[in-house]
Short mmCIF file of C-alpha atoms in Angstrom, two decimals:
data_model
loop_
_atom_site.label_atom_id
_atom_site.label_comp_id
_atom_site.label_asym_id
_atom_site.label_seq_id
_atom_site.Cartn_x
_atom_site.Cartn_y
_atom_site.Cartn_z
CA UNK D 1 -64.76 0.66 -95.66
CA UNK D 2 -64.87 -3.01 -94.55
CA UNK D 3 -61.13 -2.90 -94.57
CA UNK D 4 -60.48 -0.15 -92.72
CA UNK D 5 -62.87 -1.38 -89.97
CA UNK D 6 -61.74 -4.93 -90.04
CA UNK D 7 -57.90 -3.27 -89.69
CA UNK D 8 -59.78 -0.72 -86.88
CA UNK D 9 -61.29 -3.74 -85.31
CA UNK D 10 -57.76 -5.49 -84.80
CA UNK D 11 -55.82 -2.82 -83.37
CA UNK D 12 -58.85 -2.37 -80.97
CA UNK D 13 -58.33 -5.98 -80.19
CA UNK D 14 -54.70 -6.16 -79.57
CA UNK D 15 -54.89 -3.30 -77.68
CA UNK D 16 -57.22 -4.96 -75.11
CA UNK D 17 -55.42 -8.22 -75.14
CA UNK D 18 -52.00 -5.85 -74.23
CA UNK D 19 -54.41 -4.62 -71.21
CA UNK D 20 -54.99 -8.32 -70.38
CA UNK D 21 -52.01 -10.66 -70.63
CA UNK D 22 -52.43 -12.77 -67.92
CA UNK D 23 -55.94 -13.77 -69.32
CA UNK D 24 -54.96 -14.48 -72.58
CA UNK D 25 -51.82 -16.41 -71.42
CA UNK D 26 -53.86 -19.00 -68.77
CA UNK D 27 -55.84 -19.96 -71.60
CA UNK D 28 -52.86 -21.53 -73.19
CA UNK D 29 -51.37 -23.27 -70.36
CA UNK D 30 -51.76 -26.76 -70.51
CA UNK D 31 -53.37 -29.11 -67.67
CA UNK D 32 -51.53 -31.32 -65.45
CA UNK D 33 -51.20 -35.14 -66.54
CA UNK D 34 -54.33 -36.43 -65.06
CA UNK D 35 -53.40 -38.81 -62.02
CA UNK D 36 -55.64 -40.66 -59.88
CA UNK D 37 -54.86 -41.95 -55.90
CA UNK D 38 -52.91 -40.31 -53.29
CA UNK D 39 -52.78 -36.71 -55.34
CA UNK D 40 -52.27 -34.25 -52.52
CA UNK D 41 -48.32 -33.04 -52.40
CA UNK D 42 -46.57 -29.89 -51.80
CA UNK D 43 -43.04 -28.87 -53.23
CA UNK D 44 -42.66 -32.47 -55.18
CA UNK D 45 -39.20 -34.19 -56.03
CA UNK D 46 -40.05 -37.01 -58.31
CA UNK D 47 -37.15 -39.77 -59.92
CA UNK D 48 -38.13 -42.94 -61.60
CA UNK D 49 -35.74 -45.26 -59.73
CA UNK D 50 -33.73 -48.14 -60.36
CA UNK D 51 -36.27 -50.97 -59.10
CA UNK D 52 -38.70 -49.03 -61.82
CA UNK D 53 -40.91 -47.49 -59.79
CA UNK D 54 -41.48 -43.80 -59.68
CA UNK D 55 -41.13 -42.29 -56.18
CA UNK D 56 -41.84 -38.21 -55.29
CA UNK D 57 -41.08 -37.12 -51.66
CA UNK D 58 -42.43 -34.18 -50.60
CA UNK D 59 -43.07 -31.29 -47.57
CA UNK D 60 -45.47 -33.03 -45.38
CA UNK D 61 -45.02 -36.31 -42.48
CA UNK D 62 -41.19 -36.58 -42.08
CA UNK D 63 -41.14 -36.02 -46.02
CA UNK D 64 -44.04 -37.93 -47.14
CA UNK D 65 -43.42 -40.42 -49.60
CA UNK D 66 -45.97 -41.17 -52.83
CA UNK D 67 -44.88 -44.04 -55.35
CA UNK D 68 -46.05 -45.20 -58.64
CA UNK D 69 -45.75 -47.94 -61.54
CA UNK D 70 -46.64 -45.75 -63.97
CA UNK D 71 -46.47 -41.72 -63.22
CA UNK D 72 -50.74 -42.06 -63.17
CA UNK D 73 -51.53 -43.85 -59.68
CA UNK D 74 -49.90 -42.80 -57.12
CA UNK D 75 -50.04 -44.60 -53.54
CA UNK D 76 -49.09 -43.77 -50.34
CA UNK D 77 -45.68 -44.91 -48.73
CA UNK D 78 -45.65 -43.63 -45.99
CA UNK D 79 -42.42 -40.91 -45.01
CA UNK D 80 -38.45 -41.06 -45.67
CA UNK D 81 -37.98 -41.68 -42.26
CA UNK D 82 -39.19 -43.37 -39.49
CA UNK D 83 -38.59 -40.38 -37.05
CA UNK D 84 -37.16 -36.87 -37.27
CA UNK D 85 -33.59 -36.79 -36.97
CA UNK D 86 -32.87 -34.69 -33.44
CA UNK D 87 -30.84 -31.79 -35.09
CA UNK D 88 -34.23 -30.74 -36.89
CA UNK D 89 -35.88 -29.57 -33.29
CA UNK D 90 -33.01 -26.65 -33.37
CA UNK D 91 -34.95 -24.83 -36.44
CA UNK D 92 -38.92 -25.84 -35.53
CA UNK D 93 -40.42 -27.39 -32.39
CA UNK D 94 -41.98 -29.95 -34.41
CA UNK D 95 -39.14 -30.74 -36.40
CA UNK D 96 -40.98 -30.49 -39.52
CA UNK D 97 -38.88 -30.73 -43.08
CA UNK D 98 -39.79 -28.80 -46.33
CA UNK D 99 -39.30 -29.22 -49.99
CA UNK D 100 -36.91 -31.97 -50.54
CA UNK D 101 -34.49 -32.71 -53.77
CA UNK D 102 -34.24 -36.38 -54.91
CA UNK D 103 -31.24 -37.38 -56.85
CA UNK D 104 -29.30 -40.06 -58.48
CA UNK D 105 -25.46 -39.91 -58.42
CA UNK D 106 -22.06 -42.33 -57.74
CA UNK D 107 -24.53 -45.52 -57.30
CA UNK D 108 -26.33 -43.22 -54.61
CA UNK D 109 -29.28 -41.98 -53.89
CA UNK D 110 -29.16 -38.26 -52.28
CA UNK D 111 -31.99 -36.31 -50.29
CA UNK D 112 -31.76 -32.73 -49.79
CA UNK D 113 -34.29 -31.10 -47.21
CA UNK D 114 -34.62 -28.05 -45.33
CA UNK D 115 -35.63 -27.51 -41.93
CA UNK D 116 -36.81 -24.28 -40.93
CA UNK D 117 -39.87 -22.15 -39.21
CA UNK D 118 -42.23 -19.64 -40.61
CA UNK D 119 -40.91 -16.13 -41.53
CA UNK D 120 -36.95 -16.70 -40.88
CA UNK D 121 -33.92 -17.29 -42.04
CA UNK D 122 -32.78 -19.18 -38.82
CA UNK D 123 -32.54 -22.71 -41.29
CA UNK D 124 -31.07 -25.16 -42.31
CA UNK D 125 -30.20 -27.89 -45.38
CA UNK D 126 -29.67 -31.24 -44.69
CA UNK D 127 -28.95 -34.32 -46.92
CA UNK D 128 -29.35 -38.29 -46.29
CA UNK D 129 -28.48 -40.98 -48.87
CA UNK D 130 -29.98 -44.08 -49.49
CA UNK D 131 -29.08 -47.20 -51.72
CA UNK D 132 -32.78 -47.65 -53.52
CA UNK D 133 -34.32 -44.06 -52.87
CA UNK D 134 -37.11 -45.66 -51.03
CA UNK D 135 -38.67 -44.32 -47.74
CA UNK D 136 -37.82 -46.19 -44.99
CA UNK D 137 -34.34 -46.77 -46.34
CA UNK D 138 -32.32 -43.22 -45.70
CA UNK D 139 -29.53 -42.59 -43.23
CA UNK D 140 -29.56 -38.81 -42.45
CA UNK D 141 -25.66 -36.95 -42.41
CA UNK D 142 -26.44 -33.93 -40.99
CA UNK D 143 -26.47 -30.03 -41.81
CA UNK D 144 -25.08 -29.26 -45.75
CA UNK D 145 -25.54 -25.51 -44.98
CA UNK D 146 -27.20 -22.78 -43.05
CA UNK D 147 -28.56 -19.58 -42.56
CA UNK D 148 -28.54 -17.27 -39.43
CA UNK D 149 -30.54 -14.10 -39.19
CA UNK D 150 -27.68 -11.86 -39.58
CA UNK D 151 -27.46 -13.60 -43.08
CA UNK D 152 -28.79 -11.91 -46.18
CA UNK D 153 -30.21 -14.97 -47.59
CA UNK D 154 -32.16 -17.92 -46.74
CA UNK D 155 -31.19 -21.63 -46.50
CA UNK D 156 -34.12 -23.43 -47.87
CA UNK D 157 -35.29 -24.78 -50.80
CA UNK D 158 -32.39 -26.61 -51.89
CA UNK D 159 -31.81 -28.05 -55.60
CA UNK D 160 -28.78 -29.96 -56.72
CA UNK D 161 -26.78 -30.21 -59.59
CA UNK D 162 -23.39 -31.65 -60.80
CA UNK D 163 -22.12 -29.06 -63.76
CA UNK D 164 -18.70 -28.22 -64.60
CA UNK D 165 -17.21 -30.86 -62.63
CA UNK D 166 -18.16 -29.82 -59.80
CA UNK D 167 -21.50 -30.41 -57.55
CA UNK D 168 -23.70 -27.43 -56.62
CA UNK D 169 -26.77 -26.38 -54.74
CA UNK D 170 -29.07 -23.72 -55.45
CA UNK D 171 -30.99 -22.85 -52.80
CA UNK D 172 -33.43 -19.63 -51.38
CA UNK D 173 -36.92 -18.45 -50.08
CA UNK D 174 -37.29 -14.15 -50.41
CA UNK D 175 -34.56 -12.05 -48.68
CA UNK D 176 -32.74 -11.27 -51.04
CA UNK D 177 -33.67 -14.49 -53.46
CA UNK D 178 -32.02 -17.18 -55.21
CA UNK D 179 -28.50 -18.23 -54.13
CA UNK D 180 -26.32 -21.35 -55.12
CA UNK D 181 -22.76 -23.15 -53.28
CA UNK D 182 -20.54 -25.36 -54.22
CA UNK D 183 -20.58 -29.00 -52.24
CA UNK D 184 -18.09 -31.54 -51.87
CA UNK D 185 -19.26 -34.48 -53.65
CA UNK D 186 -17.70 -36.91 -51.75
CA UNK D 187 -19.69 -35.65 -48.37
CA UNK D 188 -22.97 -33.99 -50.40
CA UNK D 189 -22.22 -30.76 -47.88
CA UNK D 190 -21.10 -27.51 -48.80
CA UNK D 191 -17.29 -26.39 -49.11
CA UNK D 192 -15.81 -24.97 -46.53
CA UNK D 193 -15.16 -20.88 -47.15
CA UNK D 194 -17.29 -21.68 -50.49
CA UNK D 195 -18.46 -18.43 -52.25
CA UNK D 196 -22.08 -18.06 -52.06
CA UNK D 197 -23.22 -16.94 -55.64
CA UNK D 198 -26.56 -14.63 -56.63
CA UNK D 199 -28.22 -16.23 -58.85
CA UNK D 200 -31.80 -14.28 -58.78
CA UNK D 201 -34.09 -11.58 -56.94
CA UNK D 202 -36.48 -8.90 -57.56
CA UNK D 203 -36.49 -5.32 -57.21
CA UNK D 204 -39.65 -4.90 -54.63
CA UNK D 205 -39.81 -6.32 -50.99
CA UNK D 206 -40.31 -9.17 -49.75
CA UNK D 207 -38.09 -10.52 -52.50
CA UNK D 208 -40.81 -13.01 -53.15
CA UNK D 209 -38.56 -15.57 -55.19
CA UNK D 210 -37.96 -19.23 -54.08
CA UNK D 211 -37.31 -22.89 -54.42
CA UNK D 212 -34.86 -22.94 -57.32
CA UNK D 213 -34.12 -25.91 -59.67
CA UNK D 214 -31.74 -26.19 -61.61
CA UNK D 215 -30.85 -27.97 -65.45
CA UNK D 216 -28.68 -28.24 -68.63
CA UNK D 217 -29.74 -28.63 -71.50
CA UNK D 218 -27.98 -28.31 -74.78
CA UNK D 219 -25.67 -25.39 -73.99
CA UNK D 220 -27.43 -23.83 -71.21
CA UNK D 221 -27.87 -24.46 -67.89
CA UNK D 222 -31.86 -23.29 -66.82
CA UNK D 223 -33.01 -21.92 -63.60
CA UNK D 224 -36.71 -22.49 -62.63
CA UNK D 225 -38.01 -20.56 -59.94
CA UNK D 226 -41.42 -20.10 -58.08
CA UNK D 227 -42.53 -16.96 -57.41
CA UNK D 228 -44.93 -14.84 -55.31
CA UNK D 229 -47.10 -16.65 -52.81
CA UNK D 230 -47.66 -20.31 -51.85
CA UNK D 231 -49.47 -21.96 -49.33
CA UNK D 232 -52.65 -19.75 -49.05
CA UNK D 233 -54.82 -22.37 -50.93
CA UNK D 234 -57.16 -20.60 -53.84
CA UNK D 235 -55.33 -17.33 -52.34
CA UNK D 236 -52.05 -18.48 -53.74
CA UNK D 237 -50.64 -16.71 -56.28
CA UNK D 238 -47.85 -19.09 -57.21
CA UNK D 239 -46.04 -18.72 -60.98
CA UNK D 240 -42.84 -20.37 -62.38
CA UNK D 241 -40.48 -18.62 -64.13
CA UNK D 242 -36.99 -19.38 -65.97
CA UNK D 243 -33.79 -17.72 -67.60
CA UNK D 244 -30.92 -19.46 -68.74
CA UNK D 245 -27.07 -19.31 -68.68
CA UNK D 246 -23.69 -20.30 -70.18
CA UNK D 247 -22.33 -20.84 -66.44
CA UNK D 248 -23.91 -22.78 -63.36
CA UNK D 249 -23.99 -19.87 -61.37
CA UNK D 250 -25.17 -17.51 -63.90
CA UNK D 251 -25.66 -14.82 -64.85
CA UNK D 252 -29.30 -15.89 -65.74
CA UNK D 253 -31.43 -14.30 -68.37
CA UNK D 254 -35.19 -14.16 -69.59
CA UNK D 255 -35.61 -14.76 -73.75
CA UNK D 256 -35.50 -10.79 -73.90
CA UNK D 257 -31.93 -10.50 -71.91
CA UNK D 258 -32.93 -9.23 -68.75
CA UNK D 259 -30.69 -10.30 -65.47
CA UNK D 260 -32.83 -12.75 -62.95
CA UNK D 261 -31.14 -10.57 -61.10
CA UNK D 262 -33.35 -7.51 -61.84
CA UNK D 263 -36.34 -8.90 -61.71
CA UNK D 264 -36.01 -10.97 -65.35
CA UNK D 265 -37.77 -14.47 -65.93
CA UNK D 266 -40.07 -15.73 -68.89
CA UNK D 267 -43.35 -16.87 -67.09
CA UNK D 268 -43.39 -20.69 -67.80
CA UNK D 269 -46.36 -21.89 -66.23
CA UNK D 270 -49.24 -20.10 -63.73
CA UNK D 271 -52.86 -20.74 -62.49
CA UNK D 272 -55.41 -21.38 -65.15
CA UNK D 273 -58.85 -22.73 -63.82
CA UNK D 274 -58.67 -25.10 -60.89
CA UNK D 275 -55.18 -25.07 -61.11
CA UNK D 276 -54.34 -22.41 -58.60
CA UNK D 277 -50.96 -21.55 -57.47
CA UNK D 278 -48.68 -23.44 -59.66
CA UNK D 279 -45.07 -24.18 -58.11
CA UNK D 280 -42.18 -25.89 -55.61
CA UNK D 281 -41.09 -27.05 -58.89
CA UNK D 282 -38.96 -29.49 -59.79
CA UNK D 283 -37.87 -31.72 -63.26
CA UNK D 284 -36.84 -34.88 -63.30
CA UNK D 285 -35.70 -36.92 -66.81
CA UNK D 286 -37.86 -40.00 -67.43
CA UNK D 287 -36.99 -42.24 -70.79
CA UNK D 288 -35.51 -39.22 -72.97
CA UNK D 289 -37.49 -36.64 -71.86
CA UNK D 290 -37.66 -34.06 -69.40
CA UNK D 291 -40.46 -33.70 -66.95
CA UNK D 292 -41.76 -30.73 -64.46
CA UNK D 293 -43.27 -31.82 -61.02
CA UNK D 294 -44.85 -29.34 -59.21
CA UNK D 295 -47.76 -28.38 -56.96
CA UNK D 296 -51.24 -26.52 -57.64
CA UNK D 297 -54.13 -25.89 -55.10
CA UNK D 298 -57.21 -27.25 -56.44
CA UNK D 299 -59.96 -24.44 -56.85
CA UNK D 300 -62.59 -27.52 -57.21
CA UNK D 301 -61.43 -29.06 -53.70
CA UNK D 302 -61.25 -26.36 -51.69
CA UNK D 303 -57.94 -25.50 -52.32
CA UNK D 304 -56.14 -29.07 -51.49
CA UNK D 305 -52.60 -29.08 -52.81
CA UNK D 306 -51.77 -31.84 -55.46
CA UNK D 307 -49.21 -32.71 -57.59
CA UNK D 308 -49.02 -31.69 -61.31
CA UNK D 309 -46.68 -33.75 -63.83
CA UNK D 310 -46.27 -31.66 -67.42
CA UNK D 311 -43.74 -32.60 -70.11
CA UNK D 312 -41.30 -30.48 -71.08
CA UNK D 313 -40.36 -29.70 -74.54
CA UNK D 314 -37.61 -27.19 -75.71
CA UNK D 315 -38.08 -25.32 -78.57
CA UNK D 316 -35.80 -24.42 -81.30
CA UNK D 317 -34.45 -21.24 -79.77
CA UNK D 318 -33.76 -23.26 -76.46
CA UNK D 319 -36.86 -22.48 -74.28
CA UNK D 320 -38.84 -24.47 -72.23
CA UNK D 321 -42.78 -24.56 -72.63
CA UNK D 322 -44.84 -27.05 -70.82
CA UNK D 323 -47.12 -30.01 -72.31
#
């Protein structure tokens, strides 16, 4: 009799915790690394540069600038540039950036941005380089890429990668999701007549996928992905999510082999206690290992956002989990 209501007891159990994934999953996230400083961020970009200092740029300023000695205090420095380049004022009247994309490539540093206003797809990307990636030190080159209304995407968001011998940006905020385009590498903008590729979406309006990032590892190449809302403090109901592929521009599958293109992802990381909203993601690689920066609204100060660091690790099947 014990047995059989010890075995009764467990399907009971698993049969509540099937009711209640989402509780039983926060409890196994893991917390940010814990950081002290200037913490508040939105949509990070974080490289550890040549002069050894860690720098993250962000939405915020004219792309707020944070750096660090050692990923734990962060300081303020101030924005990339000194003034808003005048071709922003065509997309916002304030000429205010979002969610920039740091890289490293050719002996230069690059710095994606979008410029863009509330609710449409009237945007743009633009990119400036820099010799040191420090703020202060960027000259901006323009538009990459746009989007008009009459376009079924949106041009924000952008993430960079160089795969296949070639360089590509993924890029996207709802309508109809995730897209990617080639870019010359010589001029960081996009081709001229390139194909722009579908890389992920979902099934139900608004199409609430965005700010895609973008990385190989081993065989794969891995798209991260935030989605639902942002930016509604301890409303927000930010989540990351990822599926992988043989080819840069997909297709893009979850562990159980569904399309990111029908609503597919493996939920990597989402609010657990005062960590509200988790997402902008990006991942940077800092001696040998790989690293996701991100943003959270903290439930304990009224909903400030602040950057979270988590390692990466990949198991043996190939999937990311955080640290």
């Amino acid at each position: 009799m014990k047995l059989k209501r010890f075995r009764a007891a467990a399907v009971l159990a698993a049969a509540l915790l099937a009711f209640l994934p989402s509780t039983a999953q926060a409890a196994d996230y893991p917390d940010p690394l814990a950081i002290s400083g200037q913490e508040i961020i939105h949509d990070p970009t974080v490289q550890h540069l040549k002069n050894g200092l860690y720098v993250a740029y962000s939405t915020g300023g004219i792309i707020g600038a944070r750096v660090s000695k050692d990923m734990r205090q962060w300081d303020d420095a101030g924005n990339a540039f000194a003034e808003p380049p005048s071709w922003w004022y065509e997309y916002n009247s304030t000429g205010d950036p979002w969610a920039p994309d740091l890289s490293y490539r050719d002996g230069t540093y690059w710095l994606y941005y979008a410029v863009s206003s509330w609710g449409t797809n009237h945007s743009a990307i633009g990119v400036a380089t820099s010799p040191t990636g420090m703020p202060g030190t960027w000259t901006d080159h323009g538009k990459v890429f746009s989007s008009e209304t009459t376009d079924s995407w949106n041009a924000i968001d952008p993430g960079v990668i160089k795969a296949e011998g070639k360089l590509w940006m993924a890029f996207g905020s709802y309508w109809t999701g995730i897209r990617m385009v080639e870019l010359d590498p010589k001029t960081g903008k996009a081709v001229e007549g390139a194909t722009v590729q579908h890389l992920a979406t979902r099934p139900d309006l608004p199409y609430a996928v965005e700010g895609p990032y973008v990385v190989k590892h081993g065989r794969y190449y891995y798209l991260f992905a935030s989605y639902d809302a942002c930016c509604s403090g301890v409303n927000s109901t930010y989540k990351i999510k990822v599926g992988r592929s043989t080819s840069v521009t997909g297709p893009y599958v979850d562990s159980s082999g569904t399309s990111m293109l029908e609503g597919g992802g493996d939920l990597l990381l989402a609010g657990h206690g005062r960590y509200v909203g988790t997402g902008g993601e990006s991942v940077f690689r800092d001696h040998g290992h790989d690293w996701l920066a991100y943003h959270y609204y903290d439930a304990d100060d009224s909903g400030t956002p602040k950057l979270g660091l988590n390692k990466l690790s990949w198991g043996h099947d190939g999937w990311p989990t955080v640290e």
